[in-house]
Short mmCIF file of C-alpha atoms in Angstrom, two decimals:
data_model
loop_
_atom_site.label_atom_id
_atom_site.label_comp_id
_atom_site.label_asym_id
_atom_site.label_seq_id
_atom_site.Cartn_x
_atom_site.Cartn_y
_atom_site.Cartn_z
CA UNK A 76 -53.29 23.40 -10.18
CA UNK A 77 -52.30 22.52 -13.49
CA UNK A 78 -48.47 21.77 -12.84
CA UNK A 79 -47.26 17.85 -11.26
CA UNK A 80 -45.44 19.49 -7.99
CA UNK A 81 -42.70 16.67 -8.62
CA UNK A 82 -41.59 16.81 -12.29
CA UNK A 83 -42.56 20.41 -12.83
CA UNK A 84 -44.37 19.46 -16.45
CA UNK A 85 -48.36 19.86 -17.00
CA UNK A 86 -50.49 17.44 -15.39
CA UNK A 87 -53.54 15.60 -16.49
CA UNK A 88 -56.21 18.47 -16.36
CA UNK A 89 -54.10 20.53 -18.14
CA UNK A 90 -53.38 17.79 -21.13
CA UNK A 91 -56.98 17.75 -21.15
CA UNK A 92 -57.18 21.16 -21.97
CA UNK A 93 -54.96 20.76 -24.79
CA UNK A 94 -55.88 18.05 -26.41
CA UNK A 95 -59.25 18.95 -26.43
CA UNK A 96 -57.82 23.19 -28.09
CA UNK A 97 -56.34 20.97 -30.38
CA UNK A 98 -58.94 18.73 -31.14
CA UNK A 99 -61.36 22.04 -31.24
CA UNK A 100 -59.44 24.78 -32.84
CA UNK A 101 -56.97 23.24 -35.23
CA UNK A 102 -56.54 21.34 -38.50
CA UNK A 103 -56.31 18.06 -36.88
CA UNK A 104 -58.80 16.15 -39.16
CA UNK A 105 -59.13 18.74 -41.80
CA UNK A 106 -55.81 18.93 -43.88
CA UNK A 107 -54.87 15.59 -43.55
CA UNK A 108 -53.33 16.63 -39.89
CA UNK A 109 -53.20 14.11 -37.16
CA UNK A 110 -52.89 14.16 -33.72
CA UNK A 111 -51.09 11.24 -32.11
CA UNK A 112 -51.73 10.39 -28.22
CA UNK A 113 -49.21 8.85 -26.27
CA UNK A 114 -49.23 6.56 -22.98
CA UNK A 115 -46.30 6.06 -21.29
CA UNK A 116 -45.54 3.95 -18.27
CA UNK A 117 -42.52 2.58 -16.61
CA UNK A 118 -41.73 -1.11 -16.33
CA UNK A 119 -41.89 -2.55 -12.92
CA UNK A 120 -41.19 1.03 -11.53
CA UNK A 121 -42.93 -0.42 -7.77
CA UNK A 122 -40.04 -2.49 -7.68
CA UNK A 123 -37.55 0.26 -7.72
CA UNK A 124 -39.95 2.03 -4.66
CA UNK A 125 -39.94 -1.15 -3.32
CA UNK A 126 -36.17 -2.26 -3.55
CA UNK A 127 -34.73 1.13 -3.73
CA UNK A 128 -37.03 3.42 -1.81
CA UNK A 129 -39.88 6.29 -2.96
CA UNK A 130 -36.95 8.99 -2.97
CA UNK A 131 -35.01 6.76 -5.35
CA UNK A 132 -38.33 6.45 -7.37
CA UNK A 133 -38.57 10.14 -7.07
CA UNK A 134 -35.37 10.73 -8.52
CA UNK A 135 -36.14 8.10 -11.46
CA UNK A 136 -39.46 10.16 -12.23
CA UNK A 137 -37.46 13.85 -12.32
CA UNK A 138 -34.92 11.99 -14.48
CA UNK A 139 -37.56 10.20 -16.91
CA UNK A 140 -39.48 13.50 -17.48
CA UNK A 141 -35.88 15.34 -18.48
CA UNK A 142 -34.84 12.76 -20.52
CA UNK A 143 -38.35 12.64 -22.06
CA UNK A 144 -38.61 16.55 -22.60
CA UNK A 145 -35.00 16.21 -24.54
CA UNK A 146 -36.07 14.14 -26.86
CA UNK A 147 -39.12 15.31 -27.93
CA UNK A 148 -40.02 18.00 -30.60
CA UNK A 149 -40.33 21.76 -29.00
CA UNK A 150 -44.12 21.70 -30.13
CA UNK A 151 -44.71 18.14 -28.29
CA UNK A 152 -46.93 18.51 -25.34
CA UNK A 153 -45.93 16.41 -22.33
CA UNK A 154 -47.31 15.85 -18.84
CA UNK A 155 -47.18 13.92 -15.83
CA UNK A 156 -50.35 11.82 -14.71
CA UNK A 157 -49.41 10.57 -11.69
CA UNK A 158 -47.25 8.07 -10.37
CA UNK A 159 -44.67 6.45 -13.27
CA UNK A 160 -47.40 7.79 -16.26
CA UNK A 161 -46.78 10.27 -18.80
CA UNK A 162 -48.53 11.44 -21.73
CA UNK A 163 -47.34 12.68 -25.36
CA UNK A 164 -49.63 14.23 -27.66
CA UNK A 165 -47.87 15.72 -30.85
CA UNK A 166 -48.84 16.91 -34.14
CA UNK A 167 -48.31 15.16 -37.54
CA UNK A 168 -49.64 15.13 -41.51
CA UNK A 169 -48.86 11.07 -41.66
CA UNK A 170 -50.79 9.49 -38.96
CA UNK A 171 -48.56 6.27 -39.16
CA UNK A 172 -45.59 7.29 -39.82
CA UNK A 173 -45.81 10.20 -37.16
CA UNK A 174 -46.60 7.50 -34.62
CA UNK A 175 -43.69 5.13 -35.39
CA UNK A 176 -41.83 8.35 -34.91
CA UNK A 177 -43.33 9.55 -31.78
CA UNK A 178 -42.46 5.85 -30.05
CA UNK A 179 -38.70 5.71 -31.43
CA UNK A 180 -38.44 8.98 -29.24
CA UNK A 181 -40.23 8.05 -25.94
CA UNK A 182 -38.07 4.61 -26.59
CA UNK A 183 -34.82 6.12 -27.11
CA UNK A 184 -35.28 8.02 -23.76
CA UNK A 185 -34.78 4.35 -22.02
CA UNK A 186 -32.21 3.48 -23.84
CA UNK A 187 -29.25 4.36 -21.70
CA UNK A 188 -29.26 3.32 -17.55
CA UNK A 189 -30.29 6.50 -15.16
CA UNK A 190 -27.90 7.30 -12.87
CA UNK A 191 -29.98 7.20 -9.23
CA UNK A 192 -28.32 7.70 -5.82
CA UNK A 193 -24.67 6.30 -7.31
CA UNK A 194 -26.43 3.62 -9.11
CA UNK A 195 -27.06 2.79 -12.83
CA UNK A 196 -30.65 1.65 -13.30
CA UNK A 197 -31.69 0.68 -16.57
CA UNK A 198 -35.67 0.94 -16.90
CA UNK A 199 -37.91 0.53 -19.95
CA UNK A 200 -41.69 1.87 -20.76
CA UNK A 201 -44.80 0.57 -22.40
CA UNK A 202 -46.29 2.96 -24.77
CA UNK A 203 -50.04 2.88 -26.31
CA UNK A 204 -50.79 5.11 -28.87
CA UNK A 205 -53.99 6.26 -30.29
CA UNK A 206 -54.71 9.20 -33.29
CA UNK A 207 -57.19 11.32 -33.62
CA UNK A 208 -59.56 11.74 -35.40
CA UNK A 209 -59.45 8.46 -35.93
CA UNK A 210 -59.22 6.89 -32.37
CA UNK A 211 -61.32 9.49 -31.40
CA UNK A 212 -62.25 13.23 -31.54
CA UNK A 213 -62.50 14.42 -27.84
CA UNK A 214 -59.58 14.35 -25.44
CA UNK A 215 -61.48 11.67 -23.30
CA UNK A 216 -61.93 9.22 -25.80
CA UNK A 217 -58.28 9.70 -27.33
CA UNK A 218 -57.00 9.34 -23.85
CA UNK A 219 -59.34 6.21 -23.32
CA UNK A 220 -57.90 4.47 -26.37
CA UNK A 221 -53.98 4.92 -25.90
CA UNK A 222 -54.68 3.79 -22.13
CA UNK A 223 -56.25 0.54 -23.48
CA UNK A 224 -53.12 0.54 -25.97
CA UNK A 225 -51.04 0.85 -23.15
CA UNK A 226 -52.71 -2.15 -21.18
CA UNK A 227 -52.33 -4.30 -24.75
CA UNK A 228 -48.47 -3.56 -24.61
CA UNK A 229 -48.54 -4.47 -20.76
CA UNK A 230 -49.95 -7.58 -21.81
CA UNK A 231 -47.49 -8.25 -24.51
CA UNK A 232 -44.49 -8.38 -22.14
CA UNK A 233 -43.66 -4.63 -21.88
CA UNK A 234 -41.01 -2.44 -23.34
CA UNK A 235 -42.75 -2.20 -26.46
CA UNK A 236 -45.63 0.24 -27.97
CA UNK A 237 -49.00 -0.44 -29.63
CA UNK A 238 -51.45 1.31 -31.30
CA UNK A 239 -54.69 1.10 -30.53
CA UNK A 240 -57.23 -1.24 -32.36
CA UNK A 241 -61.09 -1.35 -32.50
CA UNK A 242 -60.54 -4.78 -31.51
CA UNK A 243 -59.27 -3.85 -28.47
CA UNK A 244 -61.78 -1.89 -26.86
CA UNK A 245 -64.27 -4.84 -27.83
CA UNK A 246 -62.08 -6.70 -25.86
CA UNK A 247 -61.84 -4.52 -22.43
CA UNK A 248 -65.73 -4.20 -22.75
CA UNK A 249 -66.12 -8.21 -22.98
CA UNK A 250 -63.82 -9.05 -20.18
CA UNK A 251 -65.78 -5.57 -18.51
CA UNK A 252 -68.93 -7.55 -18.99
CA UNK A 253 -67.94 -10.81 -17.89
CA UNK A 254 -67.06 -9.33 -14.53
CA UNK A 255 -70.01 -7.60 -13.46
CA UNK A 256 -71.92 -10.32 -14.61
CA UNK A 257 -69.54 -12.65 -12.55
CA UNK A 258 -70.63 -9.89 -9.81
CA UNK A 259 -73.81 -10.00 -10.12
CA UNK A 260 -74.17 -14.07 -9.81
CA UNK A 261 -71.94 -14.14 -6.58
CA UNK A 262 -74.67 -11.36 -5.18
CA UNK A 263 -77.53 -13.57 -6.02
CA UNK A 264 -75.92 -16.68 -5.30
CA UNK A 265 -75.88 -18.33 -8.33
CA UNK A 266 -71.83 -19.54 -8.43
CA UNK A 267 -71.85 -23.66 -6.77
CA UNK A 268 -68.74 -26.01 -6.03
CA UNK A 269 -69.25 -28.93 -7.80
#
């Protein structure tokens, strides 16, 4: 229940669970200790399902999470969330610098092709990042904030990380906003063709 079937690493429940033991029990934000969240996501992975096949994108995701656990640090936690997303959370005393850190090592996993069913496919991942306590102190909002990091490196073009911003949140709760009010005026017929 607490194990992705595919990959074999901890799923999203169980991240939870950690982040939130971390969060609870240890010095992150007392000592000057940090915890850094990651989001990771392959680029265009549907295209490999969809040109390749979901075995082939099978394969890629066994492969990613491998290459991943390699180059992480023993004490990094990482899990599988569900289709192409994985998430980092590590452990630092320098917030910034342990982030930079933490994205070199989730970026050098892409650097070299995968070899999948006799053929070299060379992927890349966004990354957002968010650190507690300053992102956030609970595994839900720490979670929340690197997936709207993620997003903001989506939107940038991909194969590239970015830390989260307070900016950005204003941002997903504007354009949030803007849609159900958009909602709302098509329900009560307020929207004309001119």
């Amino acid at each position: 229940a607490k194990h992705d079937a595919l990959s074999g690493l901890p799923n999203r429940q169980n991240m939870v669970e950690k982040v939130d033991e971390w969060l609870s029990e240890s010095e992150v934000g007392r000592s000057g200790q940090h915890a850094v969240a990651a989001y990771v996501d392959i680029d265009r992975f549907k295209d490999i399902n969809d040109t390749l096949g979901h075995e082939a994108g099978d394969t890629l995701i066994k492969a990613v999470a491998k290459r991943l656990r390699a180059r992480l640090r023993a004490d990094d936690f990482l899990a599988r969330f569900g289709g192409d997303e994985f998430a980092v959370i590590c452990q630092t005393a320098d917030a910034e610098a342990g982030s930079a850190r933490l994205a070199e090592r989730i970026a050098r996993s892409f650097e070299d092709p995968f070899a999948i069913n006799g053929q070299n496919i060379s992927v890349s991942a966004s990354v957002g990042l968010a650190i507690a306590p300053e992102h956030g102190d609970t595994a839900d909002q720490l979670m929340r904030h690197a997936d709207i990091a993620l997003y903001e490196a989506k939107k940038q073009g991909r194969d590239r990380a970015v830390a989260f911003s307070a900016e950005m949140a204003q941002e997903v709760e504007l354009r949030r906003a803007i849609e159900l009010d958009l909602r709302d005026a098509i329900d009560r017929g307020e929207l004309r063709l001119l």
